[in-house]
C-alpha cells in the first residue's frame, strides 16, 4: 500500500467524538509500550505521526488516524501499566467496552504482543475479550529484531500456546525497527478493508 496521506483526526474519549464518515477501521490493542504506535508509523512510513514514547501509560484516548482518505487506524490506550489508579483503570474499561462492543465500522483488531516475552494475563484477557465480541483478531508479535533468528519459532510457538490462539487466527512476526512483516501486514489488512 502506498500511503500518500495520513493525519490524526481526533483523540476521542467517548463515542460521540468518534468520526462518523463510515470509513472502515483497524484498531490496535496491546500493553502500554508494546509498540502499537510504532507499528502504525512503520506501516505508513512516518517517523512520528502516531506518538511513541518511552513513558508508558500516557495515552488514555482513542486516537483515530485517517489513511489515504480510505480507512482509519485506531490506536487504543494500552493496558498493564502498574502505576494507574483504580479509577483510571475503570475508566479505561468503560472506554474499551463502548468502543469494541458498538463500533460497526471496525473491521479487525491487531493485538500487539512482545515476541520476547510470554503473553501476560492482561494479553490473554484482551484476546478473550475481543473474541467474545466476535471481532476478527490478528496477533502481531512485535520487536522481532530483539530475538535471534534461531530462537524466533520457539518464541512464536509460546505466544500461540499461551494465548490459546484459535484456529484460523493469524500470528504475524513483526519489527518496527527493521520493517520485517510490514508487507505481510498490509496483505492481511487489505483483506479486511
Ligand atoms: N527494537 C524495537 N523497539 C520497538 C519496536 N516497536 C516499538 N519499539 C520501542 O518500544 C517503545 C514503545 O513503543 P510505542 O510504539 O510507543 O508503544 P505503545 O505504547 O504501544 O504505542 C519505544 O521506545 C519504541 O521505539 C520494535 O519492533 N523493535
Ligand atoms: Mg502509543
Coordinates of N, CA and C and ligand atoms in Angstrom, one line a residue:
X1 N 0.9 -1.2 0.0 CA 0.0 0.0 0.0 C 0.9 1.2 0.0
X2 N 0.6 2.1 -0.9 CA 1.3 3.4 -1.0 C 0.6 4.4 -0.2
X3 N 1.1 4.9 0.9 CA 0.4 5.8 1.8 C 0.8 7.2 1.3
X4 N -0.2 8.0 0.9 CA 0.1 9.3 0.4 C -0.4 10.4 1.3
X5 N -1.3 9.9 2.2 CA -1.9 10.9 3.2 C -2.2 10.2 4.5
X6 N -1.7 10.8 5.6 CA -2.0 10.3 6.9 C -2.1 11.4 7.9
X7 N -3.2 11.5 8.6 CA -3.4 12.6 9.6 C -4.2 12.1 10.8
X8 N -3.9 12.7 11.9 CA -4.7 12.4 13.1 C -6.0 13.2 13.0
X9 N -7.1 12.6 13.2 CA -8.4 13.3 13.0 C -9.0 13.6 14.4
X10 N -8.9 12.7 15.4 CA -9.3 13.1 16.7 C -8.8 12.1 17.7
X11 N -8.5 12.6 18.9 CA -8.3 11.8 20.1 C -9.5 11.8 20.9
X12 N -10.2 10.7 20.9 CA -11.6 10.6 21.5 C -11.6 9.9 22.8
X13 N -12.4 10.4 23.7 CA -12.6 9.7 25.0 C -14.0 9.1 25.0
X14 N -14.9 9.5 24.2 CA -16.2 8.8 24.2 C -16.8 8.8 22.8
X15 N -17.8 7.9 22.7 CA -18.5 7.6 21.4 C -18.9 8.7 20.5
X16 N -19.4 9.8 21.2 CA -19.9 10.9 20.4 C -18.8 11.6 19.6
X17 N -17.6 11.4 20.0 CA -16.4 12.0 19.4 C -15.9 11.2 18.2
X18 N -16.3 9.9 18.1 CA -15.7 9.1 17.0 C -16.1 9.7 15.7
X19 N -15.2 9.5 14.7 CA -15.5 10.0 13.3 C -16.8 9.3 12.8
X20 N -17.6 10.0 12.0 CA -18.8 9.3 11.6 C -18.9 9.3 10.0
X21 N -17.8 9.3 9.4 CA -17.8 9.2 7.9 C -17.8 7.8 7.4
X22 N -18.0 6.8 8.3 CA -18.3 5.5 7.8 C -17.1 4.8 7.1
X23 N -15.9 5.3 7.2 CA -14.8 4.6 6.7 C -14.5 3.4 7.5
X24 N -13.9 2.3 6.9 CA -13.6 1.1 7.7 C -12.4 1.4 8.6
X25 N -12.3 0.6 9.7 CA -11.4 0.9 10.7 C -10.6 -0.4 11.1
X26 N -9.3 -0.2 11.5 CA -8.5 -1.2 12.0 C -8.0 -0.7 13.4
X27 N -8.3 -1.4 14.5 CA -7.8 -1.0 15.8 C -6.6 -1.7 16.2
X28 N -5.8 -1.1 17.1 CA -4.6 -1.7 17.6 C -4.7 -1.7 19.1
X29 N -4.7 -2.9 19.7 CA -4.7 -3.1 21.1 C -3.4 -3.7 21.6
X30 N -3.1 -3.5 22.9 CA -1.9 -4.1 23.5 C -1.4 -3.4 24.7
X31 N -0.5 -4.0 25.4 CA 0.1 -3.4 26.6 C 0.7 -2.0 26.3
X32 N 0.7 -1.2 27.3 CA 1.4 0.1 27.2 C 2.9 -0.2 26.8
X33 N 3.4 0.5 25.8 CA 4.8 0.4 25.5 C 5.2 -0.8 24.7
X34 N 4.2 -1.6 24.2 CA 4.5 -2.8 23.5 C 4.9 -2.5 22.0
X35 N 4.4 -1.3 21.5 CA 4.8 -0.9 20.1 C 3.6 -0.7 19.2
X36 N 2.5 -0.3 19.7 CA 1.3 0.0 18.9 C 1.5 1.2 18.0
X37 N 2.0 2.3 18.6 CA 2.2 3.5 17.8 C 3.3 3.3 16.8
X38 N 4.4 2.5 17.2 CA 5.5 2.3 16.3 C 5.0 1.4 15.1
X39 N 4.1 0.5 15.3 CA 3.5 -0.3 14.2 C 2.9 0.6 13.2
X40 N 2.0 1.5 13.7 CA 1.3 2.4 12.7 C 2.3 3.3 12.0
X41 N 3.3 3.9 12.7 CA 4.3 4.7 12.0 C 5.0 3.9 10.9
X42 N 5.4 2.7 11.3 CA 6.2 1.9 10.3 C 5.3 1.6 9.0
X43 N 4.1 1.2 9.3 CA 3.2 0.9 8.1 C 3.0 2.1 7.2
X44 N 2.9 3.3 7.8 CA 2.6 4.5 6.9 C 3.9 5.3 6.6
X45 N 5.0 4.7 7.0 CA 6.3 5.4 6.7 C 6.4 6.8 7.3
X46 N 5.9 6.9 8.5 CA 6.1 8.2 9.2 C 6.9 8.0 10.4
X47 N 7.8 8.9 10.7 CA 8.6 8.7 11.9 C 7.8 8.8 13.2
X48 N 6.9 9.8 13.2 CA 6.3 10.0 14.5 C 4.9 10.6 14.4
X49 N 4.1 10.1 13.4 CA 2.7 10.6 13.4 C 2.0 10.1 14.6
X50 N 2.0 8.8 14.8 CA 1.4 8.2 16.0 C 2.5 8.4 17.0
X51 N 2.1 9.1 18.1 CA 3.1 9.4 19.1 C 3.7 8.2 19.8
X52 N 5.0 8.0 19.8 CA 5.6 6.9 20.5 C 6.3 7.6 21.7
X53 N 6.3 6.8 22.8 CA 7.0 7.4 23.9 C 7.6 6.2 24.8
X54 N 8.6 6.6 25.5 CA 9.2 5.6 26.5 C 8.5 5.7 27.8
X55 N 7.5 6.7 27.9 CA 6.8 6.8 29.2 C 5.4 6.0 29.0
X56 N 5.3 4.9 29.6 CA 4.1 4.1 29.4 C 2.9 4.7 30.1
X57 N 1.8 4.2 29.7 CA 0.5 4.6 30.4 C 0.1 6.0 30.1
X58 N 0.6 6.7 29.1 CA 0.2 8.1 28.9 C -1.0 8.2 28.0
X59 N -1.1 7.5 26.9 CA -2.2 7.6 26.0 C -3.5 7.1 26.6
X60 N -4.4 7.9 27.0 CA -5.7 7.4 27.5 C -6.9 7.9 26.6
X61 N -6.5 8.0 25.3 CA -7.6 8.3 24.4 C -7.5 7.4 23.2
X62 N -8.6 7.3 22.5 CA -8.6 6.5 21.2 C -8.2 7.5 20.1
X63 N -7.0 7.2 19.5 CA -6.5 8.1 18.5 C -6.9 7.6 17.1
X64 N -7.6 8.4 16.4 CA -8.1 8.0 15.0 C -7.2 8.6 14.0
X65 N -6.4 7.8 13.2 CA -5.6 8.2 12.2 C -6.2 7.9 10.8
X66 N -6.5 8.9 10.0 CA -7.1 8.7 8.7 C -6.0 8.5 7.7
X67 N -6.1 7.3 7.0 CA -5.0 7.0 6.0 C -5.6 7.0 4.6
X68 N -5.0 7.8 3.7 CA -5.4 7.9 2.3 C -6.8 8.2 2.1
X69 N -7.5 8.9 3.1 CA -8.9 9.1 3.0 C -9.7 7.9 2.8
X70 N -9.1 6.7 3.1 CA -9.7 5.4 2.8 C -10.1 4.6 4.0
X71 N -9.3 4.7 5.1 CA -9.6 4.0 6.3 C -9.0 4.6 7.5
X72 N -9.3 4.1 8.7 CA -8.7 4.6 9.9 C -7.8 3.5 10.6
X73 N -6.7 3.9 11.1 CA -6.0 3.1 12.2 C -6.5 3.8 13.5
X74 N -6.9 2.9 14.5 CA -7.3 3.5 15.8 C -6.3 2.9 16.8
X75 N -5.6 3.8 17.4 CA -4.6 3.5 18.4 C -5.3 3.5 19.7
X76 N -5.5 2.4 20.3 CA -6.3 2.2 21.5 C -5.4 2.3 22.8
X77 N -5.8 3.0 23.8 CA -4.9 3.1 25.0 C -4.5 1.8 25.5
X78 N -3.2 1.7 25.9 CA -2.7 0.4 26.4 C -3.1 0.0 27.8
X79 N -2.8 -1.2 28.1 CA -3.1 -1.7 29.5 C -1.8 -2.3 30.1
X80 N -2.0 -2.7 31.4 CA -0.9 -3.4 32.0 C 0.2 -2.5 32.7
X81 N -0.1 -1.2 32.7 CA 0.8 -0.3 33.4 C 0.5 -0.2 34.8
X82 N 1.4 -0.6 35.7 CA 1.1 -0.7 37.1 C 0.7 0.6 37.8
X83 N 1.3 1.7 37.4 CA 1.1 2.9 38.1 C -0.2 3.6 37.6
X84 N -1.3 2.9 37.6 CA -2.5 3.5 37.1 C -3.5 3.3 38.2
X85 N -4.3 4.4 38.6 CA -5.2 4.2 39.7 C -6.4 3.4 39.3
X86 N -7.1 2.9 40.4 CA -8.2 2.0 40.1 C -9.3 2.8 39.3
X87 N -9.4 4.1 39.6 CA -10.4 4.9 38.9 C -10.1 5.0 37.4
X88 N -8.8 5.2 37.1 CA -8.4 5.3 35.7 C -8.6 4.0 35.0
X89 N -8.3 2.9 35.7 CA -8.5 1.6 35.1 C -10.0 1.3 34.8
X90 N -10.8 1.7 35.7 CA -12.3 1.6 35.4 C -12.7 2.4 34.2
X91 N -12.2 3.6 34.1 CA -12.5 4.5 33.0 C -12.0 3.8 31.7
X92 N -10.9 3.2 31.8 CA -10.3 2.6 30.6 C -11.3 1.4 30.2
X93 N -11.7 0.6 31.1 CA -12.6 -0.5 30.8 C -13.9 0.0 30.2
X94 N -14.5 1.0 30.7 CA -15.7 1.6 30.1 C -15.5 2.0 28.6
X95 N -14.3 2.6 28.4 CA -14.0 3.1 27.1 C -13.8 1.9 26.1
X96 N -13.2 0.9 26.6 CA -13.0 -0.3 25.7 C -14.3 -1.0 25.3
X97 N -15.1 -1.1 26.3 CA -16.4 -1.8 26.1 C -17.2 -1.0 25.1
X98 N -17.3 0.3 25.3 CA -18.0 1.2 24.5 C -17.6 1.1 23.0
X99 N -16.3 1.1 22.9 CA -15.7 1.1 21.5 C -15.9 -0.3 20.9
X100 N -15.4 -1.3 21.5 CA -15.4 -2.7 20.8 C -16.8 -3.3 20.7
X101 N -17.7 -2.9 21.6 CA -19.0 -3.5 21.5 C -19.9 -2.9 20.4
X102 N -19.6 -1.6 20.2 CA -20.6 -0.9 19.3 C -20.1 -0.4 18.0
X103 N -18.8 -0.5 17.8 CA -18.3 0.2 16.6 C -18.5 -0.6 15.3
X104 N -19.4 -0.2 14.5 CA -19.8 -1.0 13.4 C -18.8 -1.0 12.2
X105 N -18.0 0.1 12.1 CA -17.1 0.2 11.1 C -15.8 -0.5 11.4
X106 N -15.7 -1.1 12.6 CA -14.4 -1.8 13.0 C -14.3 -3.1 12.2
X107 N -13.3 -3.3 11.4 CA -13.2 -4.5 10.6 C -12.3 -5.6 11.2
X108 N -11.3 -5.2 11.9 CA -10.4 -6.1 12.6 C -9.6 -5.4 13.7
X109 N -9.1 -6.3 14.6 CA -8.2 -5.7 15.7 C -6.9 -6.4 15.6
X110 N -5.8 -5.6 15.7 CA -4.5 -6.1 15.7 C -4.1 -6.1 17.2
X111 N -3.9 -7.3 17.8 CA -3.5 -7.4 19.1 C -1.9 -7.5 19.1
X112 N -1.3 -6.5 19.6 CA 0.1 -6.4 19.5 C 0.7 -7.0 20.8
X113 N 1.6 -8.0 20.6 CA 2.3 -8.6 21.8 C 3.8 -8.5 21.5
X114 N 4.6 -8.7 22.6 CA 6.0 -8.6 22.6 C 6.6 -10.0 22.4
X115 N 7.2 -10.3 21.2 CA 7.6 -11.6 21.0 C 8.7 -12.1 21.9
X116 N 9.3 -11.2 22.6 CA 10.4 -11.6 23.6 C 9.8 -12.3 24.8
X117 N 8.6 -11.9 25.2 CA 8.0 -12.4 26.4 C 6.8 -13.2 26.3
X118 N 6.5 -14.1 27.2 CA 5.3 -14.8 27.2 C 4.1 -13.8 27.4
X119 N 3.0 -14.0 26.6 CA 1.9 -13.1 26.8 C 1.5 -13.0 28.3
X120 N 1.1 -11.8 28.8 CA 0.7 -11.7 30.2 C -0.8 -12.0 30.3
X121 N -1.2 -12.1 31.6 CA -2.6 -12.3 31.9 C -3.5 -11.3 31.2
X122 N -3.0 -10.0 31.2 CA -3.8 -9.0 30.5 C -3.9 -9.2 29.0
X123 N -2.8 -9.7 28.4 CA -2.9 -10.1 27.0 C -3.9 -11.1 26.7
X124 N -3.9 -12.2 27.6 CA -4.9 -13.3 27.4 C -6.3 -12.7 27.6
X125 N -6.5 -11.9 28.6 CA -7.8 -11.3 28.8 C -8.3 -10.5 27.6
X126 N -7.4 -9.7 27.0 CA -7.7 -8.9 25.9 C -8.1 -9.7 24.7
X127 N -7.3 -10.8 24.5 CA -7.6 -11.7 23.3 C -9.0 -12.3 23.5
X128 N -9.3 -12.8 24.7 CA -10.6 -13.4 25.0 C -11.7 -12.4 24.9
X129 N -11.5 -11.2 25.4 CA -12.5 -10.1 25.3 C -12.8 -9.8 23.8
X130 N -11.8 -9.7 23.0 CA -12.1 -9.4 21.6 C -12.8 -10.6 20.9
X131 N -12.4 -11.8 21.2 CA -13.1 -12.9 20.6 C -14.6 -13.0 21.1
X132 N -14.8 -12.6 22.3 CA -16.1 -12.5 22.9 C -17.1 -11.6 22.1
X133 N -16.5 -10.6 21.5 CA -17.3 -9.7 20.7 C -17.3 -10.1 19.2
X134 N -16.8 -11.3 19.0 CA -16.7 -11.8 17.6 C -15.9 -11.0 16.6
X135 N -14.9 -10.3 17.1 CA -14.1 -9.5 16.3 C -13.0 -10.3 15.6
X136 N -12.7 -10.1 14.4 CA -11.5 -10.7 13.8 C -10.3 -10.1 14.5
X137 N -9.4 -11.0 14.9 CA -8.2 -10.6 15.6 C -7.0 -11.1 14.9
X138 N -6.0 -10.3 14.7 CA -4.7 -10.7 14.1 C -3.7 -10.4 15.2
X139 N -2.9 -11.3 15.6 CA -1.9 -11.1 16.6 C -0.6 -10.7 15.9
X140 N -0.1 -9.6 16.3 CA 1.2 -9.1 15.8 C 2.2 -9.2 16.9
X141 N 3.2 -10.1 16.7 CA 4.2 -10.3 17.7 C 5.4 -9.5 17.3
X142 N 5.5 -8.3 18.0 CA 6.5 -7.3 17.6 C 7.8 -7.4 18.3
X143 N 8.7 -6.5 17.9 CA 10.1 -6.5 18.5 C 10.8 -7.7 18.1
X144 N 10.5 -8.2 16.9 CA 11.2 -9.4 16.3 C 12.7 -9.2 16.2
X145 N 13.1 -8.0 16.0 CA 14.5 -7.7 15.8 C 15.3 -8.0 17.1
X146 N 14.6 -8.1 18.2 CA 15.3 -8.4 19.5 C 15.6 -9.9 19.7
X147 N 15.1 -10.7 18.9 CA 15.2 -12.2 19.0 C 16.1 -12.7 17.9
X148 N 17.2 -13.5 18.2 CA 18.0 -14.0 17.2 C 17.2 -15.0 16.3
X149 N 17.6 -15.1 15.1 CA 16.8 -15.9 14.1 C 16.5 -17.3 14.6
X150 N 17.5 -18.0 15.2 CA 17.4 -19.4 15.6 C 16.3 -19.6 16.7
X151 N 16.0 -18.5 17.4 CA 15.0 -18.7 18.5 C 13.6 -18.2 18.2
X152 N 13.4 -17.7 17.0 CA 12.2 -17.0 16.7 C 11.0 -17.9 16.8
X153 N 11.1 -19.1 16.2 CA 10.0 -20.0 16.1 C 9.6 -20.5 17.5
X154 N 10.5 -20.7 18.3 CA 10.2 -21.1 19.7 C 9.4 -20.0 20.4
X155 N 9.8 -18.7 20.2 CA 9.0 -17.6 20.8 C 7.6 -17.5 20.2
X156 N 7.5 -17.7 18.9 CA 6.2 -17.6 18.3 C 5.3 -18.7 18.8
X157 N 5.8 -19.9 19.0 CA 5.0 -21.0 19.4 C 4.5 -20.7 20.8
X158 N 5.4 -20.1 21.7 CA 5.0 -19.8 23.0 C 3.8 -18.8 23.0
X159 N 3.9 -17.8 22.2 CA 2.8 -16.8 22.0 C 1.5 -17.5 21.7
X160 N 1.6 -18.4 20.7 CA 0.4 -19.1 20.2 C -0.2 -19.9 21.3
X161 N 0.7 -20.6 22.1 CA 0.2 -21.6 23.1 C -0.4 -20.8 24.3
X162 N 0.3 -19.8 24.7 CA -0.2 -19.1 25.9 C -1.5 -18.3 25.7
X163 N -1.6 -17.8 24.5 CA -2.9 -17.1 24.2 C -4.0 -18.1 23.8
X164 N -3.6 -19.3 23.6 CA -4.5 -20.3 23.0 C -5.3 -19.8 21.8
X165 N -4.4 -19.4 20.9 CA -4.9 -18.7 19.6 C -5.8 -19.7 18.9
X166 N -7.0 -19.2 18.5 CA -7.9 -20.1 17.8 C -7.5 -20.4 16.4
X167 N -7.9 -21.6 15.9 CA -7.5 -22.0 14.6 C -8.0 -20.9 13.6
X168 N -7.2 -20.6 12.7 CA -7.6 -19.6 11.6 C -7.1 -18.2 12.0
X169 N -6.8 -17.9 13.2 CA -6.3 -16.6 13.6 C -4.8 -16.5 13.2
X170 N -4.5 -15.4 12.6 CA -3.1 -15.2 12.1 C -2.2 -14.6 13.2
X171 N -1.0 -15.2 13.3 CA 0.0 -14.6 14.2 C 1.2 -14.1 13.3
X172 N 1.4 -12.8 13.3 CA 2.4 -12.3 12.4 C 3.6 -11.7 13.2
X173 N 4.8 -12.3 12.9 CA 6.0 -11.7 13.5 C 6.3 -10.4 12.8
X174 N 6.8 -9.4 13.6 CA 6.9 -8.1 13.0 C 8.0 -7.3 13.8
X175 N 8.6 -6.4 13.0 CA 9.6 -5.5 13.7 C 9.4 -4.1 13.2
X176 N 9.1 -3.1 14.0 CA 9.0 -1.7 13.6 C 10.4 -1.2 13.4
X177 N 11.4 -1.9 13.9 CA 12.8 -1.4 13.7 C 13.3 -1.8 12.3
X178 N 13.1 -3.0 11.9 CA 13.7 -3.4 10.6 C 12.6 -3.5 9.5
X179 N 11.4 -3.4 9.8 CA 10.3 -3.5 8.8 C 9.9 -4.9 8.4
X180 N 10.5 -5.9 9.1 CA 10.1 -7.3 8.8 C 8.6 -7.4 9.2
X181 N 7.9 -8.1 8.2 CA 6.5 -8.3 8.5 C 5.6 -7.2 7.9
X182 N 6.2 -6.2 7.4 CA 5.4 -5.0 7.0 C 4.5 -5.3 5.8
X183 N 5.2 -5.9 4.8 CA 4.4 -6.2 3.6 C 3.3 -7.2 3.9
X184 N 3.6 -8.2 4.7 CA 2.6 -9.2 5.1 C 1.5 -8.6 5.9
X185 N 1.8 -7.6 6.7 CA 0.8 -6.9 7.5 C -0.2 -6.2 6.5
X186 N 0.4 -5.5 5.5 CA -0.5 -4.8 4.5 C -1.4 -5.8 3.8
X187 N -0.8 -7.0 3.5 CA -1.5 -8.0 2.8 C -2.7 -8.5 3.6
X188 N -2.5 -8.7 4.9 CA -3.6 -9.1 5.8 C -4.6 -8.0 5.9
X189 N -4.2 -6.8 6.1 CA -5.1 -5.7 6.3 C -6.0 -5.4 5.1
X190 N -5.4 -5.6 4.0 CA -6.2 -5.4 2.7 C -7.4 -6.3 2.7
X191 N -7.3 -7.5 3.2 CA -8.4 -8.4 3.2 C -9.6 -7.9 4.0
X192 N -9.2 -7.2 5.0 CA -10.3 -6.7 6.0 C -10.9 -5.4 5.6
X193 N -10.2 -4.6 4.7 CA -10.6 -3.3 4.4 C -11.5 -3.2 3.2
Ligands
LIG1 N1 13.6 -2.8 19.0 C1 12.4 -2.5 18.8 N2 11.8 -1.5 19.5 C2 10.5 -1.2 19.3 C3 9.7 -1.8 18.4 N3 8.5 -1.3 18.4 C4 8.5 -0.4 19.4 N4 9.7 -0.3 19.9 C5 10.1 0.7 21.0 O1 9.2 0.4 22.1 C6 8.9 1.7 22.8 C7 7.4 1.8 22.9 O2 6.8 1.9 21.6 P1 5.4 2.6 21.3 O3 5.2 2.4 19.9 O4 5.4 4.0 21.9 O5 4.4 1.7 22.2 P2 2.9 1.9 22.5 O6 2.8 2.4 23.9 O7 2.3 0.5 22.4 O8 2.3 2.8 21.5 C8 9.6 2.8 22.0 O9 10.8 3.1 22.6 C9 9.8 2.1 20.6 O10 10.9 2.7 20.0 C10 10.3 -2.9 17.6 O11 9.7 -3.5 16.7 N5 11.7 -3.1 17.8
LIG2 MG1 1.4 4.6 21.8

